[in-house]
Amino acid sequence: MDENFKVLISKEELEARIEELAKQIDEDYKGKELTVICVMRGAVFFTVQLTLRMKTKLKYEFITISSYSGTDTTGEVMLRTDLRDSIEGKDVLVVEDIIDTGRSMSYLLEHLKSKNPRTLKVCTLANKAERREIEVPIDYIGFEVPNKYIVGYGFDIDNNYRNLPYVACLEG
Ligand code: 5GP
């Protein structure tokens, strides 16, 4: 591990909490079919780990937005690639890695609502509530995290460190 990193959430803690979330989501969508929208690229790891533990019948969609460069937010949210199929009339769950200022999710929810899903819910692995600038509804939260820049388990710095099997923060 890079000496400047401190483990914040261990692999075991991640797995245990994701298992709980999967059970809860299965319970909530009993008898329904779900469209899971994975927000690229950070949420790929979480989406896979979560949905492999779920029993609900589901389809995957991927959407790419960008808002960060390096460890600092640019404040500007851009849609890079949109969904492939229609979500009109579908039960939709957006899976995100982290909600920080709320700008990305707010933008994304407006975009997705315009496609007329039947229901639209949000699941995030991490919530950095302290940094919120725009309130967004969150239905499932894995972990509350402090106001520190985190890496690992999908979280990156310039596309590095995503494959660390734990979540760490930069020390200092
Ligand atoms: P928001 O629009 O809520 O401010 O930011 C959401 C996006 O910023 C996340 O999807 C993620 O890509 C990035 N982000 C926010 N905080 C962190 C962090 O602590 N570490 C990393 N790697 N990315 C973050």
mmCIF file of C-alpha atoms and ligand atoms in Angstrom:
data_model
loop_
_atom_site.group_PDB
_atom_site.id
_atom_site.type_symbol
_atom_site.label_atom_id
_atom_site.label_comp_id
_atom_site.label_asym_id
_atom_site.label_seq_id
_atom_site.Cartn_x
_atom_site.Cartn_y
_atom_site.Cartn_z
ATOM 1 C CA MET A 1 0.000 0.000 0.000
ATOM 2 C CA ASP A 2 1.108 3.550 -0.691
ATOM 3 C CA GLU A 3 2.530 4.936 2.561
ATOM 4 C CA ASN A 4 0.333 8.037 2.355
ATOM 5 C CA PHE A 5 -2.876 5.999 2.553
ATOM 6 C CA LYS A 6 -4.782 5.055 5.693
ATOM 7 C CA VAL A 7 -7.438 2.316 5.524
ATOM 8 C CA LEU A 8 -10.843 3.782 6.265
ATOM 9 C CA ILE A 9 -13.108 0.850 5.358
ATOM 10 C CA SER A 10 -11.650 -2.661 5.233
ATOM 11 C CA LYS A 11 -12.451 -5.303 2.625
ATOM 12 C CA GLU A 12 -14.400 -7.255 5.267
ATOM 13 C CA GLU A 13 -16.451 -4.227 6.290
ATOM 14 C CA LEU A 14 -17.204 -3.460 2.647
ATOM 15 C CA GLU A 15 -18.333 -7.014 1.938
ATOM 16 C CA ALA A 16 -20.518 -7.251 5.040
ATOM 17 C CA ARG A 17 -22.276 -3.949 4.368
ATOM 18 C CA ILE A 18 -22.769 -4.692 0.663
ATOM 19 C CA GLU A 19 -24.353 -8.027 1.591
ATOM 20 C CA GLU A 20 -26.798 -6.172 3.866
ATOM 21 C CA LEU A 21 -27.648 -3.657 1.146
ATOM 22 C CA ALA A 22 -28.229 -6.439 -1.386
ATOM 23 C CA LYS A 23 -30.687 -8.147 0.973
ATOM 24 C CA GLN A 24 -32.495 -4.884 1.669
ATOM 25 C CA ILE A 25 -32.819 -4.022 -2.029
ATOM 26 C CA ASP A 26 -34.028 -7.550 -2.849
ATOM 27 C CA GLU A 27 -36.673 -7.170 -0.157
ATOM 28 C CA ASP A 28 -37.795 -3.784 -1.501
ATOM 29 C CA TYR A 29 -38.054 -4.977 -5.113
ATOM 30 C CA LYS A 30 -39.619 -8.365 -4.402
ATOM 31 C CA GLY A 31 -41.467 -9.658 -7.481
ATOM 32 C CA LYS A 32 -40.278 -6.746 -9.614
ATOM 33 C CA GLU A 33 -37.779 -6.383 -12.415
ATOM 34 C CA LEU A 34 -35.092 -3.789 -11.939
ATOM 35 C CA THR A 35 -32.912 -1.693 -14.195
ATOM 36 C CA VAL A 36 -29.627 -0.961 -12.444
ATOM 37 C CA ILE A 37 -27.777 2.065 -13.777
ATOM 38 C CA CYS A 38 -24.081 1.947 -12.967
ATOM 39 C CA VAL A 39 -22.475 5.386 -12.930
ATOM 40 C CA MET A 40 -19.138 5.050 -14.692
ATOM 41 C CA ARG A 41 -16.410 4.612 -13.902
ATOM 42 C CA GLY A 42 -16.127 4.629 -10.119
ATOM 43 C CA ALA A 43 -19.297 2.661 -9.338
ATOM 44 C CA VAL A 44 -18.353 -0.362 -11.464
ATOM 45 C CA PHE A 45 -16.783 -2.235 -8.555
ATOM 46 C CA PHE A 46 -19.650 -1.538 -6.171
ATOM 47 C CA THR A 47 -22.295 -2.332 -8.797
ATOM 48 C CA VAL A 48 -20.738 -5.725 -9.521
ATOM 49 C CA GLN A 49 -20.268 -6.609 -5.851
ATOM 50 C CA LEU A 50 -23.802 -5.496 -4.974
ATOM 51 C CA THR A 51 -25.672 -7.120 -7.830
ATOM 52 C CA LEU A 52 -23.785 -10.430 -7.619
ATOM 53 C CA ARG A 53 -25.319 -10.727 -4.139
ATOM 54 C CA MET A 54 -28.858 -9.839 -5.290
ATOM 55 C CA LYS A 55 -31.590 -12.213 -6.425
ATOM 56 C CA THR A 56 -33.881 -9.639 -8.071
ATOM 57 C CA LYS A 57 -34.205 -10.014 -11.849
ATOM 58 C CA LEU A 58 -32.273 -7.113 -13.351
ATOM 59 C CA LYS A 59 -30.857 -5.479 -16.420
ATOM 60 C CA TYR A 60 -27.746 -3.314 -16.465
ATOM 61 C CA GLU A 61 -27.330 0.119 -17.960
ATOM 62 C CA PHE A 62 -24.222 2.277 -17.843
ATOM 63 C CA ILE A 63 -23.987 6.029 -17.891
ATOM 64 C CA THR A 64 -20.852 8.149 -17.861
ATOM 65 C CA ILE A 65 -20.661 11.577 -16.333
ATOM 66 C CA SER A 66 -17.633 13.545 -15.281
ATOM 67 C CA SER A 67 -17.241 16.209 -12.659
ATOM 68 C CA TYR A 68 -13.816 15.806 -11.106
ATOM 69 C CA SER A 69 -10.307 16.313 -12.310
ATOM 70 C CA GLY A 70 -7.546 15.125 -9.963
ATOM 71 C CA THR A 71 -8.668 15.486 -6.346
ATOM 72 C CA ASP A 72 -10.547 18.699 -6.862
ATOM 73 C CA THR A 73 -14.047 19.214 -8.210
ATOM 74 C CA THR A 74 -14.388 21.320 -11.323
ATOM 75 C CA GLY A 75 -17.989 21.959 -10.330
ATOM 76 C CA GLU A 76 -19.124 21.278 -13.867
ATOM 77 C CA VAL A 77 -21.032 18.081 -14.607
ATOM 78 C CA MET A 78 -21.003 16.652 -18.114
ATOM 79 C CA LEU A 79 -22.839 13.716 -19.654
ATOM 80 C CA ARG A 80 -20.297 11.687 -21.602
ATOM 81 C CA THR A 81 -22.250 8.585 -22.602
ATOM 82 C CA ASP A 82 -25.973 8.039 -22.168
ATOM 83 C CA LEU A 83 -28.024 4.884 -21.511
ATOM 84 C CA ARG A 84 -28.352 2.309 -24.257
ATOM 85 C CA ASP A 85 -32.010 1.268 -23.813
ATOM 86 C CA SER A 86 -35.186 3.072 -22.800
ATOM 87 C CA ILE A 87 -36.073 3.187 -19.082
ATOM 88 C CA GLU A 88 -39.602 4.465 -19.681
ATOM 89 C CA GLY A 89 -42.013 2.787 -17.251
ATOM 90 C CA LYS A 90 -39.201 0.829 -15.566
ATOM 91 C CA ASP A 91 -38.158 0.506 -11.935
ATOM 92 C CA VAL A 92 -34.708 2.072 -11.913
ATOM 93 C CA LEU A 93 -31.936 2.032 -9.318
ATOM 94 C CA VAL A 94 -28.959 4.337 -9.848
ATOM 95 C CA VAL A 95 -25.778 2.948 -8.303
ATOM 96 C CA GLU A 96 -23.121 5.558 -7.528
ATOM 97 C CA ASP A 97 -19.765 5.386 -5.771
ATOM 98 C CA ILE A 98 -20.051 8.549 -3.668
ATOM 99 C CA ILE A 99 -22.294 11.541 -3.224
ATOM 100 C CA ASP A 100 -20.186 14.517 -2.308
ATOM 101 C CA THR A 101 -21.489 17.996 -3.215
ATOM 102 C CA GLY A 102 -24.558 16.336 -4.766
ATOM 103 C CA ARG A 103 -24.037 18.124 -8.085
ATOM 104 C CA SER A 104 -23.487 14.973 -10.145
ATOM 105 C CA MET A 105 -26.463 13.097 -8.709
ATOM 106 C CA SER A 106 -28.728 16.113 -8.971
ATOM 107 C CA TYR A 107 -27.804 16.475 -12.642
ATOM 108 C CA LEU A 108 -28.181 12.752 -13.230
ATOM 109 C CA LEU A 109 -31.596 12.511 -11.565
ATOM 110 C CA GLU A 110 -32.965 15.379 -13.644
ATOM 111 C CA HIS A 111 -31.606 13.718 -16.770
ATOM 112 C CA LEU A 112 -33.073 10.330 -15.869
ATOM 113 C CA LYS A 113 -36.452 11.697 -14.770
ATOM 114 C CA SER A 114 -36.898 13.163 -18.236
ATOM 115 C CA LYS A 115 -36.834 9.569 -19.541
ATOM 116 C CA ASN A 116 -39.993 8.766 -17.492
ATOM 117 C CA PRO A 117 -39.017 5.737 -15.401
ATOM 118 C CA ARG A 118 -41.813 4.249 -13.232
ATOM 119 C CA THR A 119 -39.673 4.598 -10.107
ATOM 120 C CA LEU A 120 -36.200 6.031 -9.593
ATOM 121 C CA LYS A 121 -34.079 5.276 -6.523
ATOM 122 C CA VAL A 122 -30.489 5.982 -5.565
ATOM 123 C CA CYS A 123 -27.921 3.697 -3.943
ATOM 124 C CA THR A 124 -24.481 5.028 -3.043
ATOM 125 C CA LEU A 125 -21.537 3.217 -1.520
ATOM 126 C CA ALA A 126 -20.346 6.335 0.305
ATOM 127 C CA ASN A 127 -21.961 9.546 1.453
ATOM 128 C CA LYS A 128 -19.879 12.627 2.248
ATOM 129 C CA ALA A 129 -22.744 14.576 3.800
ATOM 130 C CA GLU A 130 -20.522 17.330 5.175
ATOM 131 C CA ARG A 131 -19.742 18.542 1.655
ATOM 132 C CA ARG A 132 -23.325 18.704 0.380
ATOM 133 C CA GLU A 133 -24.254 21.764 -1.671
ATOM 134 C CA ILE A 134 -27.366 20.397 -3.369
ATOM 135 C CA GLU A 135 -29.793 18.141 -1.500
ATOM 136 C CA VAL A 136 -30.450 14.873 -3.304
ATOM 137 C CA PRO A 137 -32.678 11.982 -2.217
ATOM 138 C CA ILE A 138 -30.661 8.867 -1.310
ATOM 139 C CA ASP A 139 -32.460 5.591 -0.698
ATOM 140 C CA TYR A 140 -29.524 3.333 0.201
ATOM 141 C CA ILE A 141 -26.220 4.383 1.762
ATOM 142 C CA GLY A 142 -23.321 1.995 2.329
ATOM 143 C CA PHE A 143 -21.117 4.178 4.515
ATOM 144 C CA GLU A 144 -20.994 7.712 5.815
ATOM 145 C CA VAL A 145 -17.476 9.015 5.161
ATOM 146 C CA PRO A 146 -15.622 12.031 6.571
ATOM 147 C CA ASN A 147 -14.644 15.055 4.523
ATOM 148 C CA LYS A 148 -11.468 13.462 3.168
ATOM 149 C CA TYR A 149 -10.487 12.402 -0.317
ATOM 150 C CA ILE A 150 -10.894 8.628 -0.566
ATOM 151 C CA VAL A 151 -9.306 6.049 -2.855
ATOM 152 C CA GLY A 152 -9.727 2.325 -3.542
ATOM 153 C CA TYR A 153 -12.687 0.054 -4.323
ATOM 154 C CA GLY A 154 -13.437 2.109 -7.432
ATOM 155 C CA PHE A 155 -12.340 5.468 -6.027
ATOM 156 C CA ASP A 156 -9.471 6.963 -7.964
ATOM 157 C CA ILE A 157 -6.962 9.719 -8.291
ATOM 158 C CA ASP A 158 -6.609 10.412 -11.994
ATOM 159 C CA ASN A 159 -7.830 6.877 -12.740
ATOM 160 C CA ASN A 160 -5.273 5.227 -10.408
ATOM 161 C CA TYR A 161 -5.828 3.095 -7.258
ATOM 162 C CA ARG A 162 -9.331 1.924 -8.213
ATOM 163 C CA ASN A 163 -8.377 -1.725 -7.652
ATOM 164 C CA LEU A 164 -7.353 -1.406 -4.000
ATOM 165 C CA PRO A 165 -9.640 -3.933 -2.220
ATOM 166 C CA TYR A 166 -10.381 -1.444 0.597
ATOM 167 C CA VAL A 167 -11.265 2.242 0.892
ATOM 168 C CA ALA A 168 -8.446 4.438 2.123
ATOM 169 C CA CYS A 169 -7.995 8.133 2.661
ATOM 170 C CA LEU A 170 -5.026 10.364 2.036
ATOM 171 C CA GLU A 171 -3.294 11.043 5.310
ATOM 172 C CA GLY A 172 -2.548 14.515 6.489
HETATM 173 P P1 5GP B 1 -20.399 15.368 -6.434
HETATM 174 O O1 5GP B 1 -20.961 15.809 -7.740
HETATM 175 O O2 5GP B 1 -21.415 14.760 -5.508
HETATM 176 O O3 5GP B 1 -19.621 16.460 -5.766
HETATM 177 O O4 5GP B 1 -19.279 14.319 -6.745
HETATM 178 C C1 5GP B 1 -19.536 13.068 -7.122
HETATM 179 C C2 5GP B 1 -18.327 12.469 -7.816
HETATM 180 O O5 5GP B 1 -17.101 13.067 -7.373
HETATM 181 C C3 5GP B 1 -18.219 11.017 -7.473
HETATM 182 O O6 5GP B 1 -18.935 10.230 -8.382
HETATM 183 C C4 5GP B 1 -16.725 10.768 -7.541
HETATM 184 O O7 5GP B 1 -16.361 10.447 -8.847
HETATM 185 C C5 5GP B 1 -16.104 12.093 -7.183
HETATM 186 N N1 5GP B 1 -15.650 12.157 -5.779
HETATM 187 C C6 5GP B 1 -16.188 12.842 -4.757
HETATM 188 N N2 5GP B 1 -15.506 12.664 -3.609
HETATM 189 C C7 5GP B 1 -14.510 11.805 -3.918
HETATM 190 C C8 5GP B 1 -13.453 11.213 -3.134
HETATM 191 O O8 5GP B 1 -13.296 11.407 -1.927
HETATM 192 N N3 5GP B 1 -12.619 10.383 -3.805
HETATM 193 C C9 5GP B 1 -12.741 10.122 -5.131
HETATM 194 N N4 5GP B 1 -11.876 9.300 -5.691
HETATM 195 N N5 5GP B 1 -13.725 10.654 -5.892
HETATM 196 C C10 5GP B 1 -14.598 11.485 -5.282
#
